[in-house]
Coordinates of C-alpha atoms and ligand atoms in Angstrom, one line a residue:
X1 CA -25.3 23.4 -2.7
X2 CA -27.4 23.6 0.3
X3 CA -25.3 25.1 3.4
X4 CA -22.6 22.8 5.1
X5 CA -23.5 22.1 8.9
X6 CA -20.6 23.4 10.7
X7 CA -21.8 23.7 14.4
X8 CA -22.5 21.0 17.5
X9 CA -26.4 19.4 17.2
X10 CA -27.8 19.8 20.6
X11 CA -31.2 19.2 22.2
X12 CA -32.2 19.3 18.1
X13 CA -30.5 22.9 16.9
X14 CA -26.7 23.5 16.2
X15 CA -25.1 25.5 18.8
X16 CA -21.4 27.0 18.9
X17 CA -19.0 24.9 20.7
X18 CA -18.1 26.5 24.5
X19 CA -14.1 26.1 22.9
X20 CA -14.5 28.5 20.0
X21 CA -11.8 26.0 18.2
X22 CA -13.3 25.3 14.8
X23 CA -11.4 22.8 12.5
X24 CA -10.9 22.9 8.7
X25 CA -12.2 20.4 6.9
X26 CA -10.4 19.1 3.4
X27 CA -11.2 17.7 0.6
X28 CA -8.9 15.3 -0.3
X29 CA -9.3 15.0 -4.2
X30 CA -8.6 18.9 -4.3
X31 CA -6.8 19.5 -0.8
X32 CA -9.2 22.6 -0.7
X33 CA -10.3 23.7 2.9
X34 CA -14.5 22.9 2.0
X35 CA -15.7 23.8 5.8
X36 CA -14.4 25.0 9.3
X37 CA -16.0 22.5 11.7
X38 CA -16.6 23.7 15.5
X39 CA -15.1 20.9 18.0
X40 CA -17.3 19.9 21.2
X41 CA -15.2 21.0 24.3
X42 CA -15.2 18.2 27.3
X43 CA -17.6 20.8 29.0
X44 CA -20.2 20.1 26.0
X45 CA -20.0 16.7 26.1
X46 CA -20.7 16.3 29.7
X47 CA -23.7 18.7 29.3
X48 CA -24.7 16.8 26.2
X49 CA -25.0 13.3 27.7
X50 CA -26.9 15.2 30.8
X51 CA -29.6 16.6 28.5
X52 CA -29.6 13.2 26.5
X53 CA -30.2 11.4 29.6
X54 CA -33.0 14.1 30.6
X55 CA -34.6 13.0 27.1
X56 CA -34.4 9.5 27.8
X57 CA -36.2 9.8 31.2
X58 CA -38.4 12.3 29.8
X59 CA -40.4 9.5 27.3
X60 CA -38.4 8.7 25.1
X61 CA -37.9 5.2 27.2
X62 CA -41.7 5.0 27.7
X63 CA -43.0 5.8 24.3
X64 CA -44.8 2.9 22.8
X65 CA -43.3 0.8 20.9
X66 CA -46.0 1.7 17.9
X67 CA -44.4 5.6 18.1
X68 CA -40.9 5.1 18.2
X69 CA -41.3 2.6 14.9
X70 CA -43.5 5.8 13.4
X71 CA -40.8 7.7 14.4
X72 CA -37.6 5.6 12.8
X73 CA -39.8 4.8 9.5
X74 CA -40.0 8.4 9.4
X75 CA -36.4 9.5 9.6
X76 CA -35.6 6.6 7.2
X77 CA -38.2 8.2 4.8
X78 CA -36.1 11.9 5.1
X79 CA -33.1 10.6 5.0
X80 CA -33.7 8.8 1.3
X81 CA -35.2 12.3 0.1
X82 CA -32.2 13.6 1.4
X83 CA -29.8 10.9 0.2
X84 CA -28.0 13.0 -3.1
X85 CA -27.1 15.8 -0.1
X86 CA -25.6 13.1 2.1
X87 CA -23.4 11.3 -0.7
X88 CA -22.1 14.9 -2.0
X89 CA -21.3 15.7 1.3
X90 CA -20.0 12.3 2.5
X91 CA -18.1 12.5 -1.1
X92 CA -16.5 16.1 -0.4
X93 CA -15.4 14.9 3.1
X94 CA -13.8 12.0 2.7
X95 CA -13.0 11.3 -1.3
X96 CA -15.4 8.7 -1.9
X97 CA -16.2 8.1 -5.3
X98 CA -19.7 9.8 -5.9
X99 CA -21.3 6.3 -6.6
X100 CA -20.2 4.5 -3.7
X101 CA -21.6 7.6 -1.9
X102 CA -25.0 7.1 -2.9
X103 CA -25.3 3.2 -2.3
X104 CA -23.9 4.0 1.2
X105 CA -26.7 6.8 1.9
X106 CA -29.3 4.2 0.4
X107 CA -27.6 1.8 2.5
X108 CA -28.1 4.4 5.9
X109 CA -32.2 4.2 5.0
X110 CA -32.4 0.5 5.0
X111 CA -30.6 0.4 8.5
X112 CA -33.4 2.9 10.0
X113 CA -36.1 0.9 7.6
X114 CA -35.0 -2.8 9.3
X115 CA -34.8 -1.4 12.8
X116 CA -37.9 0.7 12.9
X117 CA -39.7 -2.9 11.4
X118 CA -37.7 -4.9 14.2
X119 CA -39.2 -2.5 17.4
X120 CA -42.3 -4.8 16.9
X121 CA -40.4 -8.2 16.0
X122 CA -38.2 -7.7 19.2
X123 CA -39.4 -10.6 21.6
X124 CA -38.5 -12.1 25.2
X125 CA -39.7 -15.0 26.2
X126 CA -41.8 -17.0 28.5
X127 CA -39.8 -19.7 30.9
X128 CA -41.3 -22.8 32.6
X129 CA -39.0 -22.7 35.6
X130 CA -39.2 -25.3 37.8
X131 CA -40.9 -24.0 40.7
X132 CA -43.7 -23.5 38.9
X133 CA -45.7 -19.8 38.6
X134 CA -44.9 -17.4 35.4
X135 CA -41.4 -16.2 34.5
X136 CA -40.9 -14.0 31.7
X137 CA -38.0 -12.1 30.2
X138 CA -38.1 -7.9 29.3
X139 CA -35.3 -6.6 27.1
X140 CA -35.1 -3.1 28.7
X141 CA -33.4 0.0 26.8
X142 CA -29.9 1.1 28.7
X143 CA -30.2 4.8 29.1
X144 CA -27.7 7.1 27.1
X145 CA -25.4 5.2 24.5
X146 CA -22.3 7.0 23.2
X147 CA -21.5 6.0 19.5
X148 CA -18.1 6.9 18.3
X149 CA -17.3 6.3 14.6
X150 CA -14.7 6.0 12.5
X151 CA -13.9 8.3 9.0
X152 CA -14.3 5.2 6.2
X153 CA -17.7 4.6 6.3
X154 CA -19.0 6.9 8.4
X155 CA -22.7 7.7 7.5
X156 CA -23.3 3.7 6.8
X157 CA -21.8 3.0 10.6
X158 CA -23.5 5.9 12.4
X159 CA -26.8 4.8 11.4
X160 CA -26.2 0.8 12.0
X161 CA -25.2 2.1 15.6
X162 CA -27.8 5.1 16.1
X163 CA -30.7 3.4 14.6
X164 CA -30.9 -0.3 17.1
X165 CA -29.8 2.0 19.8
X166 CA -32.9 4.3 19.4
X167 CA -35.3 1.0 18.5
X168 CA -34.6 -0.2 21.5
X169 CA -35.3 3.0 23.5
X170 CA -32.4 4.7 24.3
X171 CA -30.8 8.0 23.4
X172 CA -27.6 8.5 21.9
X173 CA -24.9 10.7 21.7
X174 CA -22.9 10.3 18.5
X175 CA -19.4 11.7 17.9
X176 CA -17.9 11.3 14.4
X177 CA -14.6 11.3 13.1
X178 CA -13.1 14.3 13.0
X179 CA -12.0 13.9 9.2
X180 CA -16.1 13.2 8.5
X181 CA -18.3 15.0 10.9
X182 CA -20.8 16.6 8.2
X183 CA -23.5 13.2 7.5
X184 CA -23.6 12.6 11.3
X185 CA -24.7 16.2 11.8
X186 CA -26.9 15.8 9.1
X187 CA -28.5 12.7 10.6
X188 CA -29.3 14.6 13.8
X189 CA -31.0 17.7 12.1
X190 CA -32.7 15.3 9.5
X191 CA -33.8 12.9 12.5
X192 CA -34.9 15.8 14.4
X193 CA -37.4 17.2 11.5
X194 CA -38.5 13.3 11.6
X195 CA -39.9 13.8 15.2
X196 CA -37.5 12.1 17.2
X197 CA -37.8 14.5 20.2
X198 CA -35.0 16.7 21.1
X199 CA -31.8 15.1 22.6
X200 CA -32.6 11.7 22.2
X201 CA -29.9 12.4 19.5
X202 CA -26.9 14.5 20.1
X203 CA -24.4 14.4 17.2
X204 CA -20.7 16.0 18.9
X205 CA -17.8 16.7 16.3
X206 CA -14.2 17.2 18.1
X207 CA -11.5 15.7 18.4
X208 CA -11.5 12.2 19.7
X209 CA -8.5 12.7 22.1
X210 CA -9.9 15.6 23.9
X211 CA -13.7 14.2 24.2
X212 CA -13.3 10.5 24.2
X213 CA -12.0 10.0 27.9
X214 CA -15.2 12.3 29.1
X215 CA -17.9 10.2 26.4
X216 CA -16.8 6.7 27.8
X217 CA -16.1 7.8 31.5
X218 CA -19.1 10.1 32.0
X219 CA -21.4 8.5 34.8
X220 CA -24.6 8.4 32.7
X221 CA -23.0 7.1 29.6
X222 CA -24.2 3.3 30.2
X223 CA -22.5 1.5 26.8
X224 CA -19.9 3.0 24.5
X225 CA -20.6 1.9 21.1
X226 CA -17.1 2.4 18.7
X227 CA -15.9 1.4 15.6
X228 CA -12.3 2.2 14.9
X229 CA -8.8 1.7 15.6
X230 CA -7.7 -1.3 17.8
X231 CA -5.7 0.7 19.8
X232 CA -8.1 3.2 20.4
X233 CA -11.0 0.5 21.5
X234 CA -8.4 -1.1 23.9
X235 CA -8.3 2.3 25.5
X236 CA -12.3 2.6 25.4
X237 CA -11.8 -0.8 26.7
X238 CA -9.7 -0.1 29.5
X239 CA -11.5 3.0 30.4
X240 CA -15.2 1.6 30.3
X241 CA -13.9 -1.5 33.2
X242 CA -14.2 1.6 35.5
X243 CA -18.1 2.2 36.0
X244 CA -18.6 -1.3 34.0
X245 CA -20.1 0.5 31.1
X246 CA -20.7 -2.4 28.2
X247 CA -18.9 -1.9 25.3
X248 CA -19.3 -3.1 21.5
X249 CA -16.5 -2.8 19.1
X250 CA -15.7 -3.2 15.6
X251 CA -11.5 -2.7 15.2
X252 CA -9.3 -3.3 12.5
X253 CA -8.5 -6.5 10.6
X254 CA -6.0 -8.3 8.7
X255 CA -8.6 -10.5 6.4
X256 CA -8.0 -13.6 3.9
X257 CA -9.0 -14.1 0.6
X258 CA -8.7 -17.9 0.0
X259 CA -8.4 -18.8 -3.4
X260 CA -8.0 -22.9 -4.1
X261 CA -7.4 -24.1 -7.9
X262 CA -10.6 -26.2 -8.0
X263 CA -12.6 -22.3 -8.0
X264 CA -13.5 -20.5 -10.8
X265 CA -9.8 -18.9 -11.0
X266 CA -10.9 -16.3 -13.5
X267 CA -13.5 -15.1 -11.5
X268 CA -12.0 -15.0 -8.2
X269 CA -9.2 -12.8 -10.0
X270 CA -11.6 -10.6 -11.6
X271 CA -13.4 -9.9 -8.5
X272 CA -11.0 -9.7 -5.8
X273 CA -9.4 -6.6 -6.3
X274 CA -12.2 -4.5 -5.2
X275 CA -12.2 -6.9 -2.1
X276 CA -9.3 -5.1 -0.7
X277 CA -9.1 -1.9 -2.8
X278 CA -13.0 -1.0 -2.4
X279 CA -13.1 2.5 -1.0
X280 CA -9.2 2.9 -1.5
X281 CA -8.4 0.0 1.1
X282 CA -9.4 2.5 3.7
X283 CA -12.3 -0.8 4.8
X284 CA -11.6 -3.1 7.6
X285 CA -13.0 -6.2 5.8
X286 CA -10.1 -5.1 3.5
X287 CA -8.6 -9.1 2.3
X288 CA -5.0 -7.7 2.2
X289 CA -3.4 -11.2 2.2
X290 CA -4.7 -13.5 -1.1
X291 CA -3.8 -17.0 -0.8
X292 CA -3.7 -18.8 -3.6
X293 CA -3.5 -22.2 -4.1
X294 CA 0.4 -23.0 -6.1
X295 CA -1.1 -24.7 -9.1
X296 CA -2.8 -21.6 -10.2
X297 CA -0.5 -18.9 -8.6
X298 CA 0.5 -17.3 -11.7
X299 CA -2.5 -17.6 -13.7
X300 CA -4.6 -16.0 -10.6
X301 CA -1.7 -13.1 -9.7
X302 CA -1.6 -12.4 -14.1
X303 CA -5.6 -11.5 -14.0
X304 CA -5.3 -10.4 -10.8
X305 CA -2.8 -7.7 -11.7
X306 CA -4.6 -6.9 -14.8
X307 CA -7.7 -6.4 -13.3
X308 CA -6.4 -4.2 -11.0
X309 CA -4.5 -1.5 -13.4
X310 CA -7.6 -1.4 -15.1
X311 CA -9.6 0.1 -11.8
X312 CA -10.7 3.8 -12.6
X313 CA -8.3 5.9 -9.7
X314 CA -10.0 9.7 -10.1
X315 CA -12.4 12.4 -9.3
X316 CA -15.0 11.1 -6.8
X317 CA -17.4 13.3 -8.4
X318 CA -17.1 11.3 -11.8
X319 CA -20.0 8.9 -11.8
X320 CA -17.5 6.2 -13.4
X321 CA -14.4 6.3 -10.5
X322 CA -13.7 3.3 -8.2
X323 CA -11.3 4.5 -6.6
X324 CA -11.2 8.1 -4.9
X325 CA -8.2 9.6 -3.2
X326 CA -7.0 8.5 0.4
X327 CA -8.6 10.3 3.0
X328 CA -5.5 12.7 4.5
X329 CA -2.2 13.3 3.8
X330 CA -1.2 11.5 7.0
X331 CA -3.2 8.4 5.5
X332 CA -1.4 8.7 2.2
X333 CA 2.2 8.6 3.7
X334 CA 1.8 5.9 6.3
X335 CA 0.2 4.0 3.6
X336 CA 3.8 4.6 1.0
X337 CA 5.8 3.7 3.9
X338 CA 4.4 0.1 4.2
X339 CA 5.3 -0.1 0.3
X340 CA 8.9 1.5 0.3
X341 CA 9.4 -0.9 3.1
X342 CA 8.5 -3.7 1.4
X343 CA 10.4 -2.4 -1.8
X344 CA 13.8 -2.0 0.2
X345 CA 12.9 -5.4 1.6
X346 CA 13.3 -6.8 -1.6
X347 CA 9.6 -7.5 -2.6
X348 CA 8.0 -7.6 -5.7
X349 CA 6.0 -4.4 -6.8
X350 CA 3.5 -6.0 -9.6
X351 CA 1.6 -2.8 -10.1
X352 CA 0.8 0.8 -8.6
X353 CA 2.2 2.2 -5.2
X354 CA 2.4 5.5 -7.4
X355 CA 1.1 8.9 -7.4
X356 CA -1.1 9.0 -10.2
X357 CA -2.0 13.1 -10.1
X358 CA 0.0 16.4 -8.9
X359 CA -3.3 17.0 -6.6
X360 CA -5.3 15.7 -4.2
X361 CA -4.2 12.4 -1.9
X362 CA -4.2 9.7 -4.8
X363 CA -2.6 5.9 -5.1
X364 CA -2.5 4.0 -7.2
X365 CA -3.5 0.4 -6.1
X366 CA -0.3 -1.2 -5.1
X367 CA 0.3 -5.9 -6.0
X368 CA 3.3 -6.6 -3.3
X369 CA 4.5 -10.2 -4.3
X370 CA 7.5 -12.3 -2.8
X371 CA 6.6 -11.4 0.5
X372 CA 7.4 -13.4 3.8
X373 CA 4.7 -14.1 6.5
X374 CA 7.1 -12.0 9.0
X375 CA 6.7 -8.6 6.9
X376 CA 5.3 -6.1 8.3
X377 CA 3.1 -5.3 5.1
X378 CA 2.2 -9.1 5.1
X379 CA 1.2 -9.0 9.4
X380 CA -0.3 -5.5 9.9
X381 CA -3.4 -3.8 8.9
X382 CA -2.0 -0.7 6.0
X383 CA -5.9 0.6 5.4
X384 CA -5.2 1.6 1.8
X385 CA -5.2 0.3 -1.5
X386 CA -2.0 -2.5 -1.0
X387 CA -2.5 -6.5 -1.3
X388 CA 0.3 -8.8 -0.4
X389 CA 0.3 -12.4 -2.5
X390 CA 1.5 -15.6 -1.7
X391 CA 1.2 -19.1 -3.2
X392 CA 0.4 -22.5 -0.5
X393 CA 0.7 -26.0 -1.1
X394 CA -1.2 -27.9 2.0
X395 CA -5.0 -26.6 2.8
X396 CA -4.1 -27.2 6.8
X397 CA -0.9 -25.3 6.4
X398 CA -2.9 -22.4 5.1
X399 CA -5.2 -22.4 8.0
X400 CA -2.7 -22.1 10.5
X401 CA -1.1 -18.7 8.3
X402 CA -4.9 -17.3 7.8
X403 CA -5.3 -17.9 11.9
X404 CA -1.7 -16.5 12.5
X405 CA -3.0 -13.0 13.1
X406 CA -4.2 -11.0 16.2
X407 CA -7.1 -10.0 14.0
X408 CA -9.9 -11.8 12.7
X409 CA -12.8 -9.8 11.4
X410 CA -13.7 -10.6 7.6
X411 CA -12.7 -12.9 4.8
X412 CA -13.3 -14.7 1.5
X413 CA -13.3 -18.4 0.6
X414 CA -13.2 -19.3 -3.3
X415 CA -13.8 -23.2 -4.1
X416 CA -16.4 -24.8 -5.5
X417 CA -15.9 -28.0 -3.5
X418 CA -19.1 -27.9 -0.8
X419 CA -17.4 -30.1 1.9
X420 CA -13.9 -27.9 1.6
X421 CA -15.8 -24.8 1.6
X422 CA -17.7 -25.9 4.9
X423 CA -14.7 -27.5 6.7
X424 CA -13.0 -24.4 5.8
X425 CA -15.3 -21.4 6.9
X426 CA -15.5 -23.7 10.3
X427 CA -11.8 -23.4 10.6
X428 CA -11.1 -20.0 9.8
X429 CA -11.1 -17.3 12.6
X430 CA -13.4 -14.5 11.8
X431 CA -16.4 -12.8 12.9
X432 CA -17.8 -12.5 9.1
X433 CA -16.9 -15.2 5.8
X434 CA -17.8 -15.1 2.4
X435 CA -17.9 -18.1 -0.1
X436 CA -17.7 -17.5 -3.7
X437 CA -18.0 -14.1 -2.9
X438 CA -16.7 -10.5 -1.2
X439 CA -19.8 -9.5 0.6
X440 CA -19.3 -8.4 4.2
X441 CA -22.1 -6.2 5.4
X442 CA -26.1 -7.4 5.5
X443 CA -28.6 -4.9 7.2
X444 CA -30.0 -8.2 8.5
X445 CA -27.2 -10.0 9.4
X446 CA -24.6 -9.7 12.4
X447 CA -21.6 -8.3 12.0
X448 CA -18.2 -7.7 13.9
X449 CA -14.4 -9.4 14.8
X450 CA -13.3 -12.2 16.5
X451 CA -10.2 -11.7 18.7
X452 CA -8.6 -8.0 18.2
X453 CA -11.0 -6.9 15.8
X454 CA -13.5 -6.5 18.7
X455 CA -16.0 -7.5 21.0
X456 CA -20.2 -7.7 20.5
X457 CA -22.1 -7.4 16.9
X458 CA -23.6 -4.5 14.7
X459 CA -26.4 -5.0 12.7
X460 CA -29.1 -8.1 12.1
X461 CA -31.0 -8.8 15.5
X462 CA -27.7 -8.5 17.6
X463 CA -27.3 -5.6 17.5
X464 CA -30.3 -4.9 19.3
X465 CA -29.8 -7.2 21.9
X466 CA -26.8 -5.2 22.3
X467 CA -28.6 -2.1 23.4
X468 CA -30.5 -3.4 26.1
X469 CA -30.2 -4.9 29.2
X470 CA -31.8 -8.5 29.6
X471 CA -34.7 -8.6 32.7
X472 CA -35.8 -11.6 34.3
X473 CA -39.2 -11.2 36.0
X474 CA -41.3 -13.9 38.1
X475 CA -44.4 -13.5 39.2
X476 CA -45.5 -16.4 42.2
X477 CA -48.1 -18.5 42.0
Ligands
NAP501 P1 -9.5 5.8 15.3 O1 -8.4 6.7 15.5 O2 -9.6 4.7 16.3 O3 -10.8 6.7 15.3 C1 -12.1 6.2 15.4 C2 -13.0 7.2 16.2 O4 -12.5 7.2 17.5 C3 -12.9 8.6 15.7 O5 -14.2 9.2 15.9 C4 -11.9 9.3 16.6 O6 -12.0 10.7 16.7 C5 -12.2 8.6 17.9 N1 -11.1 8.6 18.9 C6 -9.8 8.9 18.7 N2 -9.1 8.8 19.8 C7 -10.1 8.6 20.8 C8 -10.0 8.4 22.2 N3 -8.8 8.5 22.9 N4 -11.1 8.1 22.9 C9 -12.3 8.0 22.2 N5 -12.4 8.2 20.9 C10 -11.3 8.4 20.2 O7 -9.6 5.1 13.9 P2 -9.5 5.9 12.5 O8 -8.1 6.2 12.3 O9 -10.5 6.9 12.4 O10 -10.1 4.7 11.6 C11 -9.3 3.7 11.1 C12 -9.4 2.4 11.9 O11 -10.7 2.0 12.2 C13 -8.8 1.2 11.3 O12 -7.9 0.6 12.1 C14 -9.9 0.3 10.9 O13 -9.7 -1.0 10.8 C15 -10.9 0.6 11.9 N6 -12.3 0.4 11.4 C16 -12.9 -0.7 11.8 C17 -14.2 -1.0 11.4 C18 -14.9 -2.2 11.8 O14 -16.1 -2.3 11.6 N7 -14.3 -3.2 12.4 C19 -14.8 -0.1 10.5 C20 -14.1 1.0 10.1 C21 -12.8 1.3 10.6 P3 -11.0 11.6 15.9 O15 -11.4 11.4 14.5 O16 -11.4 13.0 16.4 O17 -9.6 11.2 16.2
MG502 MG1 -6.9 8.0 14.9

């Protein structure tokens, strides 16, 4: 392979961190060390953002609007000649199966694709106020936008937050997760060779805990752009209130999968497995807690279980796996505590919660039935491959349950009644809902949490609005 980017992507070259700290990087289906990662000090942050805000002033903010799509088209164009490089390396990092890999890369492309087509689409308006003259609205690029992303997705999220950010005009500087720094680094050199100017991208890896308080804090840092951990974006939260930098972000989530007798059962049990246990369970549309309606209970949790032992757990480098390993060791343990929790609890084990190899971080998918709505495993987010499911009786019972949650960021409905399915997906609490199917993420379509699972949208056209400040301008008569 092609060498591994190892060093900080500055003003468009890799430079040596100021810290001399480098991290290794493992791969988790071999716990080999595959790269040793150098970590941006505070120091390199701070003069980061300073040369991203440089680039900003110096054009990137003016360019026409005719360029900058020239320019995004472009890097979407590299990035799909480039996209075996980014699965294997995305696939190395993290575990993901090889496959998944590749429609994720492909997926990256057709971020930069819709938002180098939306720089033209991107309209204010005209407003007859009453007074009388012209008023008309601008929607004005912010200035430098941190991005912080998280390790499960993390080549598919840094482009649906670097791609809008740079549509509308402003420069970014992204940090990664320090489990999955390589696609971000590669995003920034591949950007760079597109002819996005230099520092209008700046891609950081380092730890999160010595660089975050200096990327949300820092004076020309105007919104703070993060997808991860709730308690983390509280933090960003709390932080941000300071110099009243916006915020967006996407947190965790505790999401439903509905399932009511009149549905087509067999398919609902067919496909939901890979609604929770999709990329290990390490996904925050994860639907961890399957409701299903009594009078089908145990026909549902029979297929259900079947399904799920027959789910290919291996080598993310196999074409044919769906499941790759979890992404650390410390993922893999917190992930068997929830289920020897539940075990000494008392609660069913249908299937998996096992080691199935010597090596490398594997699970097997884990069916916890006979759980109550106080368990832990049942209440909080696990983010990895364990379902919890329970039977319900009354359809405004249920609600209450699926709304008993701090979270509420994804879910599924199965029915094939129209007027349940709508008075449902009206009732239920989440930012995103599916009917008849497990789907989550559209390009073109918003996306993000309702309560604790966060604030703003990524992707479709809010996301754009998100990265620029709304002008009002009248002009007297
Ligand atoms: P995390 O610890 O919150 O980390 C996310 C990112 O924040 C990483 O880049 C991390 O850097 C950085 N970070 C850590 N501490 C920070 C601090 N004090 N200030 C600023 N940045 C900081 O979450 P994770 O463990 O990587 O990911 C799992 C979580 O993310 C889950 O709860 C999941 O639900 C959530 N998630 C949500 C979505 C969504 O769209 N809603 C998508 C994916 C994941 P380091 O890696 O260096 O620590
Ligand atoms: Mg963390």
């Amino acid at each position: 392979m092609s060498e591994i980017p190892t060093q900080l992507f500055i003003n468009g070259e890799f430079r040596s961190s100021t810290q001399g700290k480098p991290a290794g990087l493992i791969n988790p289906a071999t716990e080999e060390i595959i790269a040793e990662i150098a970590g941006a000090s505070a120091e390199d942050v701070a003069a980061a953002i300073e040369s991203a805000h440089e680039a900003y002033r110096r054009g990137w903010r003016d360019l026409t609007p005719g360029k900058r799509t020239d320019v995004l088209f472009n890097i979407a164009r590299l990035l799909r000649e480039n996209m075996e490089r980014i699965a294997q390396l995305e696939s190395q990092s993290i575990g993901k199966p090889i496959s998944d890999a590749r429609d994720e890369a492909a997926l990256g492309a057709r971020v930069f694709e819709y938002y180098a087509g939306a720089i033209t689409k991107f309209t204010g308006q005209t407003i007859p106020v009453a007074r009388g003259g012209f008023d008309f609205t601008l929607r004005q690029p912010m200035g430098v936008v941190a991005a912080i992303v998280p390790w499960n997705f993390p080549f598919p999220i840094a482009c649906w937050k670097v791609a809008p950010a740079l549509a509308a005009g402003n420069s970014v500087v992204l940090k990664p997760a320090s489990l999955s720094p390589l696609t971000a680094l590669l995003l920034g050199q591949i950007a760079r060779q597109a002819g996005l100017p230099p520092g209008v991208l700046q891609v950081l890896p380092g730890s999160g805990q010595e660089t975050g308080d200096v990327l949300v804090t820092h004076p020309l840092i105007r919104k703070v752009s993060f997808t991860g951990s709730t308690s983390v974006g509280s933090r960003i939260m709390e932080l941000a209130s300071r110099g009243l930098k916006r915020v967006s972000l996407e947190l965790g989530g505790k999401s439903p999968n509905i399932v009511f007798a009149d549905a087509d059962v067999d398919r609902a049990a067919m496909e939901s497995p890979m609604s929770v246990f999709a990329n290990t369970g390490q996904d925050c549309c994860a639907r961890s807690r399957v409701f299903v309606e009594r009078r089908v209970f145990d026909r549902f949790v029979d297929s259900f279980t079947a399904a799920t032992r027959q789910l290919r757990v291996g080598n993310p480098v196999q074409d044919a796996t769906q499941l790759g390993p979890l992404v650390s060791a410390g993922q893999r343990r917190v992930v068997e505590d929830f289920i020897s929790e539940a075990r000494k609890g008392g609660r069913r084990i249908a299937a998996g919660g096992d080691r199935p190899f010597p090596r490398g971080y594997y699970l097997n998918p884990a069916v916890v039935l006979e759980v109550e709505p106080s368990d832990r495993v049942w209440r909080e987010e696990v983010f990895g491959p364990v379902v919890c499911i329970r039977p319900f009786d009354d359809e405004a019972k249920m609600i209450e349950e699926v709304n008993d949650s701090p979270y509420g960021l994804s879910g599924s409905l199965w029915t094939n009644d129209l007027r349940r399915a709508l008075r449902v997906a009206r009732q239920v609490e989440s930012g995103v809902l599916s009917i008849n199917s497990n789907s989550s993420v559209h390009v073109e379509a918003p996306f993000g949490g309702f309560k604790q699972s966060g604030l703003g949208r990524d992707l479709g056209m809010a996301a754009m609005e998100g990265y620029t400040e709304l002008k009002n301008v009248y002009v007297g008569e």
